[in-house]
Amino acid sequence: LSWILSVYGNLWHESQRVRKRLQMQGIKGPPPSFLHGNLPDMQRIQSQAKAASTCNSNHSDQFLAHDYTTTLFPYFEHWRKQYGTLLLLLIY
């Protein structure tokens, strides 16, 4: 029981404390879940982007973009639109 409380105190509580400090400074971001963080959200956004790209891949008039970050990390683009560019400055 003391080990569980120690893990909770060191991991979860510390991350929430940092998150609260960032929010007080005006930096917002996606809320993490307890055990998995933002992984389920990231996987959902990636699968949606993949489905959208396969739907649009039939068009021959597409151009090749050199901005690979939106292809590899579509959740960054999604969060930038939702929370603003200040969040992405902290990630990069």
PDB file of N, CA and C in Angstrom, residues 10-87:
ATOM      1  N   ASN A  10       4.577  10.449  -6.455  1.00  0.00           N
ATOM      2  CA  ASN A  10       5.704  10.860  -7.288  1.00  0.00           C
ATOM      3  C   ASN A  10       5.327  11.088  -8.738  1.00  0.00           C
ATOM      4  N   LEU A  11       4.483  10.272  -9.279  1.00  0.00           N
ATOM      5  CA  LEU A  11       4.166  10.367 -10.705  1.00  0.00           C
ATOM      6  C   LEU A  11       2.950  11.239 -10.996  1.00  0.00           C
ATOM      7  N   TRP A  12       1.824  10.816 -10.519  1.00  0.00           N
ATOM      8  CA  TRP A  12       0.583  11.484 -10.882  1.00  0.00           C
ATOM      9  C   TRP A  12       0.476  12.867 -10.252  1.00  0.00           C
ATOM     10  N   HIS A  13       0.754  12.959  -8.981  1.00  0.00           N
ATOM     11  CA  HIS A  13       0.619  14.239  -8.297  1.00  0.00           C
ATOM     12  C   HIS A  13       1.604  15.269  -8.853  1.00  0.00           C
ATOM     13  N   GLU A  14       2.806  14.855  -9.131  1.00  0.00           N
ATOM     14  CA  GLU A  14       3.811  15.768  -9.683  1.00  0.00           C
ATOM     15  C   GLU A  14       3.400  16.258 -11.070  1.00  0.00           C
ATOM     16  N   SER A  15       2.895  15.364 -11.889  1.00  0.00           N
ATOM     17  CA  SER A  15       2.474  15.781 -13.227  1.00  0.00           C
ATOM     18  C   SER A  15       1.284  16.742 -13.150  1.00  0.00           C
ATOM     19  N   GLN A  16       0.383  16.516 -12.220  1.00  0.00           N
ATOM     20  CA  GLN A  16      -0.752  17.423 -12.058  1.00  0.00           C
ATOM     21  C   GLN A  16      -0.309  18.786 -11.532  1.00  0.00           C
ATOM     22  N   ARG A  17       0.705  18.795 -10.680  1.00  0.00           N
ATOM     23  CA  ARG A  17       1.221  20.052 -10.146  1.00  0.00           C
ATOM     24  C   ARG A  17       1.842  20.883 -11.272  1.00  0.00           C
ATOM     25  N   VAL A  18       2.617  20.242 -12.126  1.00  0.00           N
ATOM     26  CA  VAL A  18       3.226  20.940 -13.262  1.00  0.00           C
ATOM     27  C   VAL A  18       2.146  21.419 -14.220  1.00  0.00           C
ATOM     28  N   ARG A  19       1.160  20.579 -14.466  1.00  0.00           N
ATOM     29  CA  ARG A  19       0.051  20.942 -15.358  1.00  0.00           C
ATOM     30  C   ARG A  19      -0.698  22.163 -14.830  1.00  0.00           C
ATOM     31  N   LYS A  20      -0.919  22.202 -13.518  1.00  0.00           N
ATOM     32  CA  LYS A  20      -1.623  23.335 -12.918  1.00  0.00           C
ATOM     33  C   LYS A  20      -0.809  24.616 -13.047  1.00  0.00           C
ATOM     34  N   ARG A  21       0.509  24.522 -12.863  1.00  0.00           N
ATOM     35  CA  ARG A  21       1.367  25.701 -13.019  1.00  0.00           C
ATOM     36  C   ARG A  21       1.334  26.220 -14.452  1.00  0.00           C
ATOM     37  N   LEU A  22       1.365  25.313 -15.414  1.00  0.00           N
ATOM     38  CA  LEU A  22       1.303  25.735 -16.809  1.00  0.00           C
ATOM     39  C   LEU A  22      -0.038  26.388 -17.132  1.00  0.00           C
ATOM     40  N   GLN A  23      -1.117  25.841 -16.595  1.00  0.00           N
ATOM     41  CA  GLN A  23      -2.433  26.424 -16.843  1.00  0.00           C
ATOM     42  C   GLN A  23      -2.559  27.800 -16.207  1.00  0.00           C
ATOM     43  N   MET A  24      -1.925  28.001 -15.064  1.00  0.00           N
ATOM     44  CA  MET A  24      -1.944  29.321 -14.437  1.00  0.00           C
ATOM     45  C   MET A  24      -1.207  30.343 -15.291  1.00  0.00           C
ATOM     46  N   GLN A  25      -0.256  29.902 -16.097  1.00  0.00           N
ATOM     47  CA  GLN A  25       0.485  30.787 -16.991  1.00  0.00           C
ATOM     48  C   GLN A  25      -0.216  30.952 -18.339  1.00  0.00           C
ATOM     49  N   GLY A  26      -1.345  30.293 -18.520  1.00  0.00           N
ATOM     50  CA  GLY A  26      -2.110  30.428 -19.752  1.00  0.00           C
ATOM     51  C   GLY A  26      -1.808  29.374 -20.796  1.00  0.00           C
ATOM     52  N   ILE A  27      -1.051  28.355 -20.425  1.00  0.00           N
ATOM     53  CA  ILE A  27      -0.705  27.294 -21.371  1.00  0.00           C
ATOM     54  C   ILE A  27      -1.636  26.126 -21.124  1.00  0.00           C
ATOM     55  N   LYS A  28      -2.486  25.846 -22.085  1.00  0.00           N
ATOM     56  CA  LYS A  28      -3.448  24.758 -21.945  1.00  0.00           C
ATOM     57  C   LYS A  28      -3.073  23.628 -22.875  1.00  0.00           C
ATOM     58  N   GLY A  29      -3.588  22.457 -22.597  1.00  0.00           N
ATOM     59  CA  GLY A  29      -3.310  21.304 -23.435  1.00  0.00           C
ATOM     60  C   GLY A  29      -4.352  20.224 -23.205  1.00  0.00           C
ATOM     61  N   PRO A  30      -4.217  19.116 -23.907  1.00  0.00           N
ATOM     62  CA  PRO A  30      -5.195  18.036 -23.747  1.00  0.00           C
ATOM     63  C   PRO A  30      -5.060  17.385 -22.374  1.00  0.00           C
ATOM     64  N   PRO A  31      -6.164  17.055 -21.751  1.00  0.00           N
ATOM     65  CA  PRO A  31      -6.094  16.424 -20.431  1.00  0.00           C
ATOM     66  C   PRO A  31      -5.664  14.963 -20.544  1.00  0.00           C
ATOM     67  N   PRO A  32      -4.694  14.530 -19.747  1.00  0.00           N
ATOM     68  CA  PRO A  32      -4.253  13.130 -19.800  1.00  0.00           C
ATOM     69  C   PRO A  32      -5.147  12.233 -18.965  1.00  0.00           C
ATOM     70  N   SER A  33      -5.190  10.962 -19.332  1.00  0.00           N
ATOM     71  CA  SER A  33      -5.890   9.990 -18.497  1.00  0.00           C
ATOM     72  C   SER A  33      -4.916   9.465 -17.445  1.00  0.00           C
ATOM     73  N   PHE A  34      -5.405   8.740 -16.470  1.00  0.00           N
ATOM     74  CA  PHE A  34      -4.590   8.337 -15.329  1.00  0.00           C
ATOM     75  C   PHE A  34      -3.442   7.412 -15.730  1.00  0.00           C
ATOM     76  N   LEU A  35      -3.721   6.321 -16.386  1.00  0.00           N
ATOM     77  CA  LEU A  35      -2.676   5.346 -16.674  1.00  0.00           C
ATOM     78  C   LEU A  35      -2.004   5.523 -18.032  1.00  0.00           C
ATOM     79  N   HIS A  36      -2.750   6.005 -19.005  1.00  0.00           N
ATOM     80  CA  HIS A  36      -2.233   6.006 -20.379  1.00  0.00           C
ATOM     81  C   HIS A  36      -1.850   7.375 -20.898  1.00  0.00           C
ATOM     82  N   GLY A  37      -2.040   8.422 -20.119  1.00  0.00           N
ATOM     83  CA  GLY A  37      -1.695   9.759 -20.591  1.00  0.00           C
ATOM     84  C   GLY A  37      -2.545  10.164 -21.777  1.00  0.00           C
ATOM     85  N   ASN A  38      -1.927  10.582 -22.849  1.00  0.00           N
ATOM     86  CA  ASN A  38      -2.648  11.014 -24.036  1.00  0.00           C
ATOM     87  C   ASN A  38      -2.587   9.985 -25.160  1.00  0.00           C
ATOM     88  N   LEU A  39      -2.107   8.798 -24.883  1.00  0.00           N
ATOM     89  CA  LEU A  39      -1.967   7.787 -25.930  1.00  0.00           C
ATOM     90  C   LEU A  39      -3.280   7.422 -26.616  1.00  0.00           C
ATOM     91  N   PRO A  40      -4.383   7.191 -25.894  1.00  0.00           N
ATOM     92  CA  PRO A  40      -5.625   6.877 -26.612  1.00  0.00           C
ATOM     93  C   PRO A  40      -6.060   8.006 -27.540  1.00  0.00           C
ATOM     94  N   ASP A  41      -5.899   9.242 -27.102  1.00  0.00           N
ATOM     95  CA  ASP A  41      -6.236  10.391 -27.933  1.00  0.00           C
ATOM     96  C   ASP A  41      -5.342  10.449 -29.177  1.00  0.00           C
ATOM     97  N   MET A  42      -4.057  10.213 -28.980  1.00  0.00           N
ATOM     98  CA  MET A  42      -3.116  10.249 -30.093  1.00  0.00           C
ATOM     99  C   MET A  42      -3.424   9.153 -31.112  1.00  0.00           C
ATOM    100  N   GLN A  43      -3.743   7.965 -30.642  1.00  0.00           N
ATOM    101  CA  GLN A  43      -4.064   6.859 -31.540  1.00  0.00           C
ATOM    102  C   GLN A  43      -5.345   7.130 -32.306  1.00  0.00           C
ATOM    103  N   ARG A  44      -6.335   7.732 -31.654  1.00  0.00           N
ATOM    104  CA  ARG A  44      -7.602   8.048 -32.317  1.00  0.00           C
ATOM    105  C   ARG A  44      -7.377   9.076 -33.419  1.00  0.00           C
ATOM    106  N   ILE A  45      -6.622  10.113 -33.124  1.00  0.00           N
ATOM    107  CA  ILE A  45      -6.355  11.158 -34.108  1.00  0.00           C
ATOM    108  C   ILE A  45      -5.545  10.610 -35.276  1.00  0.00           C
ATOM    109  N   GLN A  46      -4.557   9.737 -34.994  1.00  0.00           N
ATOM    110  CA  GLN A  46      -3.763   9.137 -36.069  1.00  0.00           C
ATOM    111  C   GLN A  46      -4.619   8.262 -36.974  1.00  0.00           C
ATOM    112  N   SER A  47      -5.530   7.487 -36.388  1.00  0.00           N
ATOM    113  CA  SER A  47      -6.381   6.627 -37.220  1.00  0.00           C
ATOM    114  C   SER A  47      -7.339   7.459 -38.065  1.00  0.00           C
ATOM    115  N   GLN A  48      -7.842   8.572 -37.519  1.00  0.00           N
ATOM    116  CA  GLN A  48      -8.705   9.451 -38.304  1.00  0.00           C
ATOM    117  C   GLN A  48      -7.931  10.088 -39.456  1.00  0.00           C
ATOM    118  N   ALA A  49      -6.700  10.499 -39.189  1.00  0.00           N
ATOM    119  CA  ALA A  49      -5.879  11.109 -40.239  1.00  0.00           C
ATOM    120  C   ALA A  49      -5.532  10.087 -41.312  1.00  0.00           C
ATOM    121  N   LYS A  50      -5.272   8.862 -40.884  1.00  0.00           N
ATOM    122  CA  LYS A  50      -4.953   7.808 -41.849  1.00  0.00           C
ATOM    123  C   LYS A  50      -6.158   7.504 -42.731  1.00  0.00           C
ATOM    124  N   ALA A  51      -7.347   7.459 -42.125  1.00  0.00           N
ATOM    125  CA  ALA A  51      -8.561   7.209 -42.899  1.00  0.00           C
ATOM    126  C   ALA A  51      -8.820   8.355 -43.875  1.00  0.00           C
ATOM    127  N   ALA A  52      -8.573   9.569 -43.439  1.00  0.00           N
ATOM    128  CA  ALA A  52      -8.781  10.718 -44.318  1.00  0.00           C
ATOM    129  C   ALA A  52      -7.766  10.722 -45.455  1.00  0.00           C
ATOM    130  N   SER A  53      -6.530  10.323 -45.182  1.00  0.00           N
ATOM    131  CA  SER A  53      -5.518  10.317 -46.246  1.00  0.00           C
ATOM    132  C   SER A  53      -5.779   9.206 -47.257  1.00  0.00           C
ATOM    133  N   THR A  54      -6.291   8.059 -46.833  1.00  0.00           N
ATOM    134  CA  THR A  54      -6.605   6.999 -47.785  1.00  0.00           C
ATOM    135  C   THR A  54      -7.809   7.377 -48.627  1.00  0.00           C
ATOM    136  N   CYS A  55      -8.715   8.127 -48.043  1.00  0.00           N
ATOM    137  CA  CYS A  55      -9.882   8.591 -48.799  1.00  0.00           C
ATOM    138  C   CYS A  55      -9.453   9.598 -49.858  1.00  0.00           C
ATOM    139  N   ASN A  56      -8.480  10.443 -49.534  1.00  0.00           N
ATOM    140  CA  ASN A  56      -8.017  11.473 -50.463  1.00  0.00           C
ATOM    141  C   ASN A  56      -6.903  10.988 -51.381  1.00  0.00           C
ATOM    142  N   SER A  57      -6.392   9.784 -51.182  1.00  0.00           N
ATOM    143  CA  SER A  57      -5.260   9.320 -51.980  1.00  0.00           C
ATOM    144  C   SER A  57      -5.656   8.934 -53.398  1.00  0.00           C
ATOM    145  N   ASN A  58      -6.927   8.866 -53.691  1.00  0.00           N
ATOM    146  CA  ASN A  58      -7.374   8.502 -55.030  1.00  0.00           C
ATOM    147  C   ASN A  58      -7.224   9.658 -56.016  1.00  0.00           C
ATOM    148  N   HIS A  59      -7.030  10.871 -55.525  1.00  0.00           N
ATOM    149  CA  HIS A  59      -6.919  12.026 -56.404  1.00  0.00           C
ATOM    150  C   HIS A  59      -5.495  12.123 -56.947  1.00  0.00           C
ATOM    151  N   SER A  60      -5.377  12.297 -58.236  1.00  0.00           N
ATOM    152  CA  SER A  60      -4.053  12.391 -58.853  1.00  0.00           C
ATOM    153  C   SER A  60      -3.488  13.798 -58.810  1.00  0.00           C
ATOM    154  N   ASP A  61      -4.306  14.795 -58.427  1.00  0.00           N
ATOM    155  CA  ASP A  61      -3.826  16.172 -58.416  1.00  0.00           C
ATOM    156  C   ASP A  61      -3.226  16.577 -57.071  1.00  0.00           C
ATOM    157  N   GLN A  62      -2.922  15.612 -56.208  1.00  0.00           N
ATOM    158  CA  GLN A  62      -2.303  15.934 -54.928  1.00  0.00           C
ATOM    159  C   GLN A  62      -0.845  16.315 -55.141  1.00  0.00           C
ATOM    160  N   PHE A  63      -0.345  17.175 -54.289  1.00  0.00           N
ATOM    161  CA  PHE A  63       1.051  17.565 -54.378  1.00  0.00           C
ATOM    162  C   PHE A  63       1.814  16.946 -53.211  1.00  0.00           C
ATOM    163  N   LEU A  64       3.102  16.864 -53.390  1.00  0.00           N
ATOM    164  CA  LEU A  64       3.967  16.312 -52.366  1.00  0.00           C
ATOM    165  C   LEU A  64       4.400  17.425 -51.432  1.00  0.00           C
ATOM    166  N   ALA A  65       4.058  17.298 -50.168  1.00  0.00           N
ATOM    167  CA  ALA A  65       4.421  18.330 -49.188  1.00  0.00           C
ATOM    168  C   ALA A  65       5.673  17.898 -48.443  1.00  0.00           C
ATOM    169  N   HIS A  66       6.512  18.837 -48.150  1.00  0.00           N
ATOM    170  CA  HIS A  66       7.737  18.548 -47.415  1.00  0.00           C
ATOM    171  C   HIS A  66       7.550  18.697 -45.916  1.00  0.00           C
ATOM    172  N   ASP A  67       6.352  19.029 -45.497  1.00  0.00           N
ATOM    173  CA  ASP A  67       6.054  19.140 -44.072  1.00  0.00           C
ATOM    174  C   ASP A  67       5.605  17.772 -43.578  1.00  0.00           C
ATOM    175  N   TYR A  68       6.573  16.963 -43.167  1.00  0.00           N
ATOM    176  CA  TYR A  68       6.272  15.595 -42.753  1.00  0.00           C
ATOM    177  C   TYR A  68       5.703  15.517 -41.347  1.00  0.00           C
ATOM    178  N   THR A  69       5.808  16.575 -40.562  1.00  0.00           N
ATOM    179  CA  THR A  69       5.335  16.503 -39.174  1.00  0.00           C
ATOM    180  C   THR A  69       3.828  16.313 -39.096  1.00  0.00           C
ATOM    181  N   THR A  70       3.079  16.912 -40.013  1.00  0.00           N
ATOM    182  CA  THR A  70       1.629  16.720 -39.979  1.00  0.00           C
ATOM    183  C   THR A  70       1.250  15.308 -40.402  1.00  0.00           C
ATOM    184  N   THR A  71       2.097  14.659 -41.187  1.00  0.00           N
ATOM    185  CA  THR A  71       1.833  13.280 -41.573  1.00  0.00           C
ATOM    186  C   THR A  71       2.195  12.312 -40.453  1.00  0.00           C
ATOM    187  N   LEU A  72       3.340  12.525 -39.834  1.00  0.00           N
ATOM    188  CA  LEU A  72       3.794  11.627 -38.772  1.00  0.00           C
ATOM    189  C   LEU A  72       3.095  11.879 -37.439  1.00  0.00           C
ATOM    190  N   PHE A  73       2.847  13.145 -37.140  1.00  0.00           N
ATOM    191  CA  PHE A  73       2.250  13.516 -35.864  1.00  0.00           C
ATOM    192  C   PHE A  73       0.993  14.362 -36.076  1.00  0.00           C
ATOM    193  N   PRO A  74      -0.089  13.782 -36.568  1.00  0.00           N
ATOM    194  CA  PRO A  74      -1.285  14.592 -36.843  1.00  0.00           C
ATOM    195  C   PRO A  74      -1.926  15.152 -35.575  1.00  0.00           C
ATOM    196  N   TYR A  75      -1.638  14.536 -34.427  1.00  0.00           N
ATOM    197  CA  TYR A  75      -2.220  15.036 -33.188  1.00  0.00           C
ATOM    198  C   TYR A  75      -1.624  16.381 -32.796  1.00  0.00           C
ATOM    199  N   PHE A  76      -0.378  16.674 -33.188  1.00  0.00           N
ATOM    200  CA  PHE A  76       0.183  17.999 -32.924  1.00  0.00           C
ATOM    201  C   PHE A  76      -0.602  19.073 -33.671  1.00  0.00           C
ATOM    202  N   GLU A  77      -0.931  18.801 -34.906  1.00  0.00           N
ATOM    203  CA  GLU A  77      -1.719  19.744 -35.704  1.00  0.00           C
ATOM    204  C   GLU A  77      -3.115  19.910 -35.108  1.00  0.00           C
ATOM    205  N   HIS A  78      -3.705  18.819 -34.694  1.00  0.00           N
ATOM    206  CA  HIS A  78      -5.036  18.858 -34.081  1.00  0.00           C
ATOM    207  C   HIS A  78      -5.008  19.683 -32.794  1.00  0.00           C
ATOM    208  N   TRP A  79      -4.009  19.448 -31.958  1.00  0.00           N
ATOM    209  CA  TRP A  79      -3.905  20.178 -30.692  1.00  0.00           C
ATOM    210  C   TRP A  79      -3.529  21.640 -30.926  1.00  0.00           C
ATOM    211  N   ARG A  80      -2.760  21.921 -31.969  1.00  0.00           N
ATOM    212  CA  ARG A  80      -2.418  23.308 -32.281  1.00  0.00           C
ATOM    213  C   ARG A  80      -3.671  24.088 -32.640  1.00  0.00           C
ATOM    214  N   LYS A  81      -4.538  23.469 -33.418  1.00  0.00           N
ATOM    215  CA  LYS A  81      -5.791  24.120 -33.783  1.00  0.00           C
ATOM    216  C   LYS A  81      -6.701  24.286 -32.570  1.00  0.00           C
ATOM    217  N   GLN A  82      -6.664  23.331 -31.661  1.00  0.00           N
ATOM    218  CA  GLN A  82      -7.557  23.354 -30.506  1.00  0.00           C
ATOM    219  C   GLN A  82      -7.034  24.229 -29.367  1.00  0.00           C
ATOM    220  N   TYR A  83      -5.738  24.180 -29.085  1.00  0.00           N
ATOM    221  CA  TYR A  83      -5.192  24.858 -27.913  1.00  0.00           C
ATOM    222  C   TYR A  83      -4.264  26.024 -28.238  1.00  0.00           C
ATOM    223  N   GLY A  84      -3.904  26.208 -29.491  1.00  0.00           N
ATOM    224  CA  GLY A  84      -3.044  27.321 -29.866  1.00  0.00           C
ATOM    225  C   GLY A  84      -1.603  26.897 -30.080  1.00  0.00           C
ATOM    226  N   THR A  85      -0.808  27.821 -30.587  1.00  0.00           N
ATOM    227  CA  THR A  85       0.568  27.492 -30.937  1.00  0.00           C
ATOM    228  C   THR A  85       1.506  27.468 -29.739  1.00  0.00           C
ATOM    229  N   LEU A  86       1.120  28.074 -28.640  1.00  0.00           N
ATOM    230  CA  LEU A  86       1.989  28.096 -27.461  1.00  0.00           C
ATOM    231  C   LEU A  86       2.252  26.695 -26.921  1.00  0.00           C
ATOM    232  N   LEU A  87       1.277  25.818 -27.016  1.00  0.00           N
ATOM    233  CA  LEU A  87       1.450  24.431 -26.575  1.00  0.00           C
ATOM    234  C   LEU A  87       2.524  23.741 -27.395  1.00  0.00           C
TER     235      LEU A  87
END
